[in-house]
PDB file of C-alpha atoms in Angstrom:
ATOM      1  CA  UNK A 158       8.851  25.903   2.597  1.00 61.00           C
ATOM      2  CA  UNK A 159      10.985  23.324   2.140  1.00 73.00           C
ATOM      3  CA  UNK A 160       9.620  19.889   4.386  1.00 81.00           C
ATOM      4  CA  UNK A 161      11.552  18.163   7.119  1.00 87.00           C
ATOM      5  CA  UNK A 162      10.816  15.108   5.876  1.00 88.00           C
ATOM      6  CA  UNK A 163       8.979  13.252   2.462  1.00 93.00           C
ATOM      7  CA  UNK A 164       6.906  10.446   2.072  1.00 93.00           C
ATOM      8  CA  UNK A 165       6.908   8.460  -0.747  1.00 95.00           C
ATOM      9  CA  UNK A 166       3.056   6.824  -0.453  1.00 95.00           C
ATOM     10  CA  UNK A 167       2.675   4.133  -2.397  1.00 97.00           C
ATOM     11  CA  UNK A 168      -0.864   2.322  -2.739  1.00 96.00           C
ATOM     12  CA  UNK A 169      -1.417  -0.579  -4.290  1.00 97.00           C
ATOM     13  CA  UNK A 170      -5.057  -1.398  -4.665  1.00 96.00           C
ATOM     14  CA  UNK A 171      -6.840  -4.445  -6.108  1.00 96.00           C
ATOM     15  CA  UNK A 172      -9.496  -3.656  -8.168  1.00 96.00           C
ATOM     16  CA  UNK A 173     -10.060  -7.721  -9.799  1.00 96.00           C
ATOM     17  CA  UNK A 174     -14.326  -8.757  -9.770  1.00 95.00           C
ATOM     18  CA  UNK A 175     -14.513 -10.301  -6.631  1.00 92.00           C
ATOM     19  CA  UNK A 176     -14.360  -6.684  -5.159  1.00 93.00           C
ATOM     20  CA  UNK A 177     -17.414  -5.831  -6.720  1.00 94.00           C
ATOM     21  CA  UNK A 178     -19.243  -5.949  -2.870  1.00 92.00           C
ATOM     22  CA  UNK A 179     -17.167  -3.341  -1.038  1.00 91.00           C
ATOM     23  CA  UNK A 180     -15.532  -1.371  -4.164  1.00 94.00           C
ATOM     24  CA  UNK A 181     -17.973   1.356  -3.281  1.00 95.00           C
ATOM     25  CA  UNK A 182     -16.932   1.674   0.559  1.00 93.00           C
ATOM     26  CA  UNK A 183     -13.279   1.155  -0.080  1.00 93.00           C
ATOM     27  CA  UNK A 184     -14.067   3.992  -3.211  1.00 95.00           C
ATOM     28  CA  UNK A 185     -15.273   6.486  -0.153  1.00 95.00           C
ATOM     29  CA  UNK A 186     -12.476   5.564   2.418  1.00 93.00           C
ATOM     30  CA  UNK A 187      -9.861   6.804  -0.575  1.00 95.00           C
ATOM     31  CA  UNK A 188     -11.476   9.730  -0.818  1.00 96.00           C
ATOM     32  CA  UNK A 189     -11.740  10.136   3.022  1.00 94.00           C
ATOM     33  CA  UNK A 190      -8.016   9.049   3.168  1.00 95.00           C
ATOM     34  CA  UNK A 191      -6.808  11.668   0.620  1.00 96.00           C
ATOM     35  CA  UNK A 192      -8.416  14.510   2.544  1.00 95.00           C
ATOM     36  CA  UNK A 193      -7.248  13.716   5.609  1.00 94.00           C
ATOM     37  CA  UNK A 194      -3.448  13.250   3.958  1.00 94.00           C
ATOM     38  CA  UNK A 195      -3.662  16.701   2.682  1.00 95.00           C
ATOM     39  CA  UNK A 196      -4.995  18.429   5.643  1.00 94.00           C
ATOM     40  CA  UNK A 197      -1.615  16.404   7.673  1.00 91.00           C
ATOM     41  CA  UNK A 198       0.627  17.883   5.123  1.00 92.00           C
ATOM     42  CA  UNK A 199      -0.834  21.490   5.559  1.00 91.00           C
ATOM     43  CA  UNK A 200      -0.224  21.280   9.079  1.00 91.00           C
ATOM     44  CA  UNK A 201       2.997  19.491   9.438  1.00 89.00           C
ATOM     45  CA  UNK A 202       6.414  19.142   8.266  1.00 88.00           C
ATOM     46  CA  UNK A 203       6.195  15.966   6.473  1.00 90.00           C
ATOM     47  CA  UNK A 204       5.330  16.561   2.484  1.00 93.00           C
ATOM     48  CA  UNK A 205       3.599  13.104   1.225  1.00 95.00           C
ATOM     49  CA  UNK A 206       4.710  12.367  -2.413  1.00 96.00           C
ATOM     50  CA  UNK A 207       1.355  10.087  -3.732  1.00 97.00           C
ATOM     51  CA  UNK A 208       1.258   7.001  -6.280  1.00 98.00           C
ATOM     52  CA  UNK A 209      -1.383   4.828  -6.765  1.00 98.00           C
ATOM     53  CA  UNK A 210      -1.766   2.207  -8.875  1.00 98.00           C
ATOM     54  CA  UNK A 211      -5.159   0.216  -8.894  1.00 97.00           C
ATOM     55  CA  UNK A 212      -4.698  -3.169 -10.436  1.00 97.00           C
ATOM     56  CA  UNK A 213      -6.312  -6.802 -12.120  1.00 97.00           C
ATOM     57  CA  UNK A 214      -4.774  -7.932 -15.021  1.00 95.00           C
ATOM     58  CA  UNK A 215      -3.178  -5.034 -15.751  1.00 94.00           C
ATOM     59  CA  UNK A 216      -2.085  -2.090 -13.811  1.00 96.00           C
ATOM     60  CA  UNK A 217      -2.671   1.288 -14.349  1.00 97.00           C
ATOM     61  CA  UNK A 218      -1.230   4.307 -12.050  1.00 98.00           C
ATOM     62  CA  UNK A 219      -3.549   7.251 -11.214  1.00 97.00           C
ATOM     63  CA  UNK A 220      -0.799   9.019  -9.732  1.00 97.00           C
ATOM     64  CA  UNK A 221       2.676   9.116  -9.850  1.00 95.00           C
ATOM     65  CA  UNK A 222       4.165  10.979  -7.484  1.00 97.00           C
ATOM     66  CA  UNK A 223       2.787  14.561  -7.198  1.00 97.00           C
ATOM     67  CA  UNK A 224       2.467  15.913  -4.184  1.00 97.00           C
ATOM     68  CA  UNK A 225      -0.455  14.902  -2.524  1.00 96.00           C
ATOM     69  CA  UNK A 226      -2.807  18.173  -2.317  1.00 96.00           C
ATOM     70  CA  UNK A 227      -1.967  17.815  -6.415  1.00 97.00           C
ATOM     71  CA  UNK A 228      -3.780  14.499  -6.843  1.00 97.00           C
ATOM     72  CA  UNK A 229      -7.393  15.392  -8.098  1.00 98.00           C
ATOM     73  CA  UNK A 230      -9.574  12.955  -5.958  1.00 97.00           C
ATOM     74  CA  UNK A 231     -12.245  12.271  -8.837  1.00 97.00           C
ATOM     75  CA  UNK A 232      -9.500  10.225 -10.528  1.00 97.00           C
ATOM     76  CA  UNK A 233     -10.407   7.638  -8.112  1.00 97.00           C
ATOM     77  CA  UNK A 234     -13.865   7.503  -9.615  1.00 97.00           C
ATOM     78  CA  UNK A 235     -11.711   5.079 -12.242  1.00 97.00           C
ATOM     79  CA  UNK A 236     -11.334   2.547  -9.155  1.00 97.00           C
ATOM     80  CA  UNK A 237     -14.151  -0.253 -10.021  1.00 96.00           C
ATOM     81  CA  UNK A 238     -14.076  -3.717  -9.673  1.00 96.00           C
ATOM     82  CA  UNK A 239     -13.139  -6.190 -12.709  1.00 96.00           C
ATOM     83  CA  UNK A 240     -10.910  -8.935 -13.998  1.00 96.00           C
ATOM     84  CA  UNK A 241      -8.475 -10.984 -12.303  1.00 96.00           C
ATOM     85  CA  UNK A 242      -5.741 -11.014  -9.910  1.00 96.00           C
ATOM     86  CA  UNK A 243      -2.181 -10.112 -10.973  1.00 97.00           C
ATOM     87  CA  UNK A 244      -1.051  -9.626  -7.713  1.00 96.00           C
ATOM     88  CA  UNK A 245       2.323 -10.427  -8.597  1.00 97.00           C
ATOM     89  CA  UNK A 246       2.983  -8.222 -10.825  1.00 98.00           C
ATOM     90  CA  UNK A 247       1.152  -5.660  -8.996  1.00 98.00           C
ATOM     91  CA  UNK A 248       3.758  -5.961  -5.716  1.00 97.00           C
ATOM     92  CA  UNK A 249       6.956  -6.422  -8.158  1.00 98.00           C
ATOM     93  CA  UNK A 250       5.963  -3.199 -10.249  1.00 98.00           C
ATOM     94  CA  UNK A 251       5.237  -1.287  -6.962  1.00 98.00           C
ATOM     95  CA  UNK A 252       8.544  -1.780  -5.674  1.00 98.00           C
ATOM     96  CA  UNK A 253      10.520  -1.497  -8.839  1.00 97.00           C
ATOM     97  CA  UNK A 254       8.894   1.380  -9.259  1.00 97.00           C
ATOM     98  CA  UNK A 255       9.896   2.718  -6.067  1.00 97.00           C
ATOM     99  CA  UNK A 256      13.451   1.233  -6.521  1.00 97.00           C
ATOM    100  CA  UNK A 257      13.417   3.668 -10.265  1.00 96.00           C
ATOM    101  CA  UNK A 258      12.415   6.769  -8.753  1.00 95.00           C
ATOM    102  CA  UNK A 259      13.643   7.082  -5.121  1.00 97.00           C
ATOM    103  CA  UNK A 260      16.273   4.602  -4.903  1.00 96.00           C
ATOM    104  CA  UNK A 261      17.450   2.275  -1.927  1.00 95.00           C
ATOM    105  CA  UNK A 262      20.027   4.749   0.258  1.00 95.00           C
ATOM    106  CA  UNK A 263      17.749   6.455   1.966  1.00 93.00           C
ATOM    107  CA  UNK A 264      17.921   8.710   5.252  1.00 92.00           C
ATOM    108  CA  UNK A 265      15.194   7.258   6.738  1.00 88.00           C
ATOM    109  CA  UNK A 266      14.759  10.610   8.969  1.00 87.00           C
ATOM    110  CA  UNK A 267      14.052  12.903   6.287  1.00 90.00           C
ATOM    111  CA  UNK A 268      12.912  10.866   3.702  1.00 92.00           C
ATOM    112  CA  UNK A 269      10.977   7.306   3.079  1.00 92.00           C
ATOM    113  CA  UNK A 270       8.957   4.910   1.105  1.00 95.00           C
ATOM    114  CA  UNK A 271       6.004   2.938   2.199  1.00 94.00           C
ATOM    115  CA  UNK A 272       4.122   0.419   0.128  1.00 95.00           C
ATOM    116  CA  UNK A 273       1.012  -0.765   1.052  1.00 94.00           C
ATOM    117  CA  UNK A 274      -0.665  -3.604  -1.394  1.00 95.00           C
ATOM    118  CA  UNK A 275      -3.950  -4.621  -0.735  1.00 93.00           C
ATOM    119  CA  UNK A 276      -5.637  -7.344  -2.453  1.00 93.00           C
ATOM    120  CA  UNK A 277      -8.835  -9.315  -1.833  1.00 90.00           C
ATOM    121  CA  UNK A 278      -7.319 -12.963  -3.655  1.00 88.00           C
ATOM    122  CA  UNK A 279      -5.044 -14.441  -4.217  1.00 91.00           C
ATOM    123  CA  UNK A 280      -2.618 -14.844  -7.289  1.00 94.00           C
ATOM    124  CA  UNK A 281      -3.992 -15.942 -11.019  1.00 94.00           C
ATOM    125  CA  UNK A 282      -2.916 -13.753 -14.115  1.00 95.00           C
ATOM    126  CA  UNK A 283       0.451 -12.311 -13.075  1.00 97.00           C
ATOM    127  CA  UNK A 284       2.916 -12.262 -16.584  1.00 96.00           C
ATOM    128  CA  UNK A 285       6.180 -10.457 -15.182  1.00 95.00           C
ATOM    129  CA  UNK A 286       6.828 -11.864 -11.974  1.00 96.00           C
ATOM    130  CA  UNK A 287       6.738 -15.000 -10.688  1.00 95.00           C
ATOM    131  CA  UNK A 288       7.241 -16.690  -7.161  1.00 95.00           C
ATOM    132  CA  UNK A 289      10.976 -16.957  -7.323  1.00 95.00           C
ATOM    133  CA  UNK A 290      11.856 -13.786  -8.682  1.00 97.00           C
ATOM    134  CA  UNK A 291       9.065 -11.835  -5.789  1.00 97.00           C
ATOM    135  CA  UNK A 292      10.766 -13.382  -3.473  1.00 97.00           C
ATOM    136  CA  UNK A 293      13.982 -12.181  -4.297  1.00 97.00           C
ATOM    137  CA  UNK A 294      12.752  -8.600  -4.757  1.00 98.00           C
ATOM    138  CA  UNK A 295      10.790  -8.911  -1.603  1.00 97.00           C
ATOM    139  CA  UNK A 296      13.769  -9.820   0.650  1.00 97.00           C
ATOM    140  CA  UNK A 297      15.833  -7.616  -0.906  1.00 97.00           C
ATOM    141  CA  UNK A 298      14.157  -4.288  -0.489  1.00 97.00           C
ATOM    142  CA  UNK A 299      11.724  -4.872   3.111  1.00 95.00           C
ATOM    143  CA  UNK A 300      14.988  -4.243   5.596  1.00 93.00           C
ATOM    144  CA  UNK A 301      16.300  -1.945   3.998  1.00 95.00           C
ATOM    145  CA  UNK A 302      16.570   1.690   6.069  1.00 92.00           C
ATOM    146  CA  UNK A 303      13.842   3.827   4.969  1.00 91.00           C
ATOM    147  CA  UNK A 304      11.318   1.122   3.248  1.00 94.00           C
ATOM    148  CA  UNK A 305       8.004  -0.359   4.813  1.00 92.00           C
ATOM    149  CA  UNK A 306       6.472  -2.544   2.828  1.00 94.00           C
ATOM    150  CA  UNK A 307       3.250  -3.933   3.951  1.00 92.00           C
ATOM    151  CA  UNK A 308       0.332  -6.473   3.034  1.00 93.00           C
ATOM    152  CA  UNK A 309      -3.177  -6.686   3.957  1.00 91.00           C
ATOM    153  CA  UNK A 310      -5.378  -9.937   2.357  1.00 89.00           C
ATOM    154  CA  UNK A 311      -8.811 -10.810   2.271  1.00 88.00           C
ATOM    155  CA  UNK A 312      -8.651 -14.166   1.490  1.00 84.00           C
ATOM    156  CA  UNK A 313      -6.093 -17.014   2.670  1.00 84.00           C
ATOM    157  CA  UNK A 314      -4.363 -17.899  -0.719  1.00 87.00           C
ATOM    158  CA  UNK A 315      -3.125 -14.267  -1.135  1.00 90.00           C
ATOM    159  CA  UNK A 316      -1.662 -14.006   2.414  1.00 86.00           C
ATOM    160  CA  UNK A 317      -0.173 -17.135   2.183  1.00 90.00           C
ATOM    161  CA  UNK A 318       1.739 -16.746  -1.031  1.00 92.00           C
ATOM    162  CA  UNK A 319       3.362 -13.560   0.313  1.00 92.00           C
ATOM    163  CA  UNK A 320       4.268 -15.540   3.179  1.00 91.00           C
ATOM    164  CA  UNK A 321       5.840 -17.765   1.241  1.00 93.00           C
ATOM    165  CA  UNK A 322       7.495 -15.428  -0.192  1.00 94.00           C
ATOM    166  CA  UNK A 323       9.393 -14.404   3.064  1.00 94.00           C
ATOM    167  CA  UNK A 324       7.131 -11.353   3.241  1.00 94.00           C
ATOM    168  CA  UNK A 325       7.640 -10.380   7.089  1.00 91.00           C
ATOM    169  CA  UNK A 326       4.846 -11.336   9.208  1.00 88.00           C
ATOM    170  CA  UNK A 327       4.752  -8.260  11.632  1.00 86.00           C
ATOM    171  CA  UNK A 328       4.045  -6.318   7.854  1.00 89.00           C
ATOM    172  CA  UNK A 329       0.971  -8.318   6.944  1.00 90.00           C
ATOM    173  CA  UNK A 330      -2.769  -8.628   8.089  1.00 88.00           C
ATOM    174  CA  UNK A 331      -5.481 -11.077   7.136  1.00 88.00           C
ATOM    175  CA  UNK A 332      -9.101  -9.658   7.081  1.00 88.00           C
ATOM    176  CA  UNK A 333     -12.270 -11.810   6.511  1.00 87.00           C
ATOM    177  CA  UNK A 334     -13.608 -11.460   3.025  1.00 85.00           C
ATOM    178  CA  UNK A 335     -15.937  -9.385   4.140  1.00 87.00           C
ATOM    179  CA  UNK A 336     -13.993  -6.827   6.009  1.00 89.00           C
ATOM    180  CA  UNK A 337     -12.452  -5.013   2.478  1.00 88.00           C
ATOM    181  CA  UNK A 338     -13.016  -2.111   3.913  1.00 89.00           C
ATOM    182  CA  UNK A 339     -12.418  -2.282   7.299  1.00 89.00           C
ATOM    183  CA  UNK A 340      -9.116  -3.699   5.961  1.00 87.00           C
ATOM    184  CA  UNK A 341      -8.046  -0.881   3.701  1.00 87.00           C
ATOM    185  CA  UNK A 342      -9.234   1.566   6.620  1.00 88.00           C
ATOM    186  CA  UNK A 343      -6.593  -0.204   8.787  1.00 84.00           C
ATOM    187  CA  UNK A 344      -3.849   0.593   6.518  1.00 82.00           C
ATOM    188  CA  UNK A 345      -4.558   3.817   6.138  1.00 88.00           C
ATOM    189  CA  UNK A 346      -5.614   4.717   9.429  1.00 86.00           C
ATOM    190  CA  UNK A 347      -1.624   3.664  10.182  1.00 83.00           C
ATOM    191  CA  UNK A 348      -0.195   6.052   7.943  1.00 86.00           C
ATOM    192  CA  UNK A 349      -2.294   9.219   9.051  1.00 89.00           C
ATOM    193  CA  UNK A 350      -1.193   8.546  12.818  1.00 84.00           C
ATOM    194  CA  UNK A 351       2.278   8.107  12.184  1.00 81.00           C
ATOM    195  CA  UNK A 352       2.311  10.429   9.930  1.00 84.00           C
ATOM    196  CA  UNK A 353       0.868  13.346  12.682  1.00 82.00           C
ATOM    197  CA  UNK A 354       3.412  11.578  14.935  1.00 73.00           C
ATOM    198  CA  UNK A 355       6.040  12.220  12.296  1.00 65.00           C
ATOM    199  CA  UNK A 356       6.720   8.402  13.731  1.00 60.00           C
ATOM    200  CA  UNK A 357       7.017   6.571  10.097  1.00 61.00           C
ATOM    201  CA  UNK A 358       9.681   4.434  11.206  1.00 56.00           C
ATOM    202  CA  UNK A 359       7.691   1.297  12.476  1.00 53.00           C
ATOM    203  CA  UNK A 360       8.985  -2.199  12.740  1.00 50.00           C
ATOM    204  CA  UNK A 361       5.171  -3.250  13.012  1.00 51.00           C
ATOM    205  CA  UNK A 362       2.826  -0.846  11.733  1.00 57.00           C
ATOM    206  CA  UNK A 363      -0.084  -3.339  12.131  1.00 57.00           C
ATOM    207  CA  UNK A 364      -1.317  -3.499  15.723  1.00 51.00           C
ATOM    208  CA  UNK A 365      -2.468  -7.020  17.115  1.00 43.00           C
ATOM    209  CA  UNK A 366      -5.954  -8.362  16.325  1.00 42.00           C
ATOM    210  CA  UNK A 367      -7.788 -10.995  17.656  1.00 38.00           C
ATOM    211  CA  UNK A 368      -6.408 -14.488  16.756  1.00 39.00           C
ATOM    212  CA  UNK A 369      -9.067 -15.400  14.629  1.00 41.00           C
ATOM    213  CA  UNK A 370      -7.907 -12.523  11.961  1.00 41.00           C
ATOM    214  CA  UNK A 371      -4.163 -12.488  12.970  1.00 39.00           C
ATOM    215  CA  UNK A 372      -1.840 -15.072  10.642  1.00 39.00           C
ATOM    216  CA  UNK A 373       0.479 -17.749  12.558  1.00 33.00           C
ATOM    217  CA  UNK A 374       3.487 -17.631  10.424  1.00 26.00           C
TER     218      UNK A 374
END
């Protein structure tokens, strides 16, 4: 059956040492996630196209682009904490990537891309991309009709460098350092309700917290 609409899913998930408290509960709320995207897609419309990239120093992709039910879940058995935090890199790959193998003219109602990066610090081995040239990508490629891309932090130097970068604020949520996984829940509790809403088209997909977890930009 050919769907009404696609989803290009793209997560973008630190995986640097200072996870090593929560990698285990964010571990089990990917595997929770990916279940509950494939039982959407087998009783909707909407077919989710899956990437994931875990990253530190380096990145590494576990998936790149199959459709969803495809993705074998023990691959994310590979997601443990170690390293530092190319988060640079990590955001500027995810979007080039997206940029390679979608493209930017998009119909945003049968088709779109959604990146969500999650990182628990902030920037310190990134090779590729630097703050100038983010920046530029960023603002580039957030309006454009079709493409979410979103940010949650864990720690203050991460979210502030992305919003620096001109990263919009109504995209991004800051979490305690100790709410990893409640953070990562939050992003992807977002994309299974729009996606049984078939509602992907969200100029704030983050709801509003409490001030005390909600950036002042």
């Amino acid at each position: 059956m050919t769907p009404n609409k696609i989803l290009h899913y793209f997560i973008v998930a630190d995986r640097s040492g200072s996870m090593v408290d929560q990698i285990d509960e964010v571990r089990d709320e990917l595997y929770r996630h990916h279940k509950e995207l494939t039982t959407i897609t087998q009783s909707t419309s909407t077919e989710v196209r899956f990437h994931f990239m875990m990253f530190n120093s380096r990145m590494e992709w576990l998936s790149n682009g199959e459709p969803i039910q495809d993705f074998d879940p023990a691959q994310f058995d590979e997601y443990q904490s170690d390293g530092l935090t190319a988060l640079y890199d990590a955001v500027g790959m995810a979007i080039e990537r997206a940029e390679y193998k979608i493209g930017t003219k998009l119909n945003p109602e049968r088709e779109e891309v959604v990146i969500m990066a999650f990182s628990d610090g902030g920037e310190n081995s990134s090779t590729k991309w630097q703050a100038r040239s983010l920046t530029n990508l960023i603002t580039s490629h957030q309006n454009l009709p079709g493409w979410t891309i979103t940010f949650t932090g864990c720690d203050v130097a991460g979210f502030q460098e992305l919003a620096q970068m001109k990263m919009r604020s109504d995209r991004m949520l800051k979490y305690d350092s100790s709410e990893k996984s409640i953070a990562f829940k939050k992003m992807s509790t977002f994309i299974e309700k729009n996606l049984w809403n078939d509602n992907l088209m969200c100029e704030a997909p983050f709801e509003k917290r409490s001030e005390e977890h909600t950036s002042e930009l």
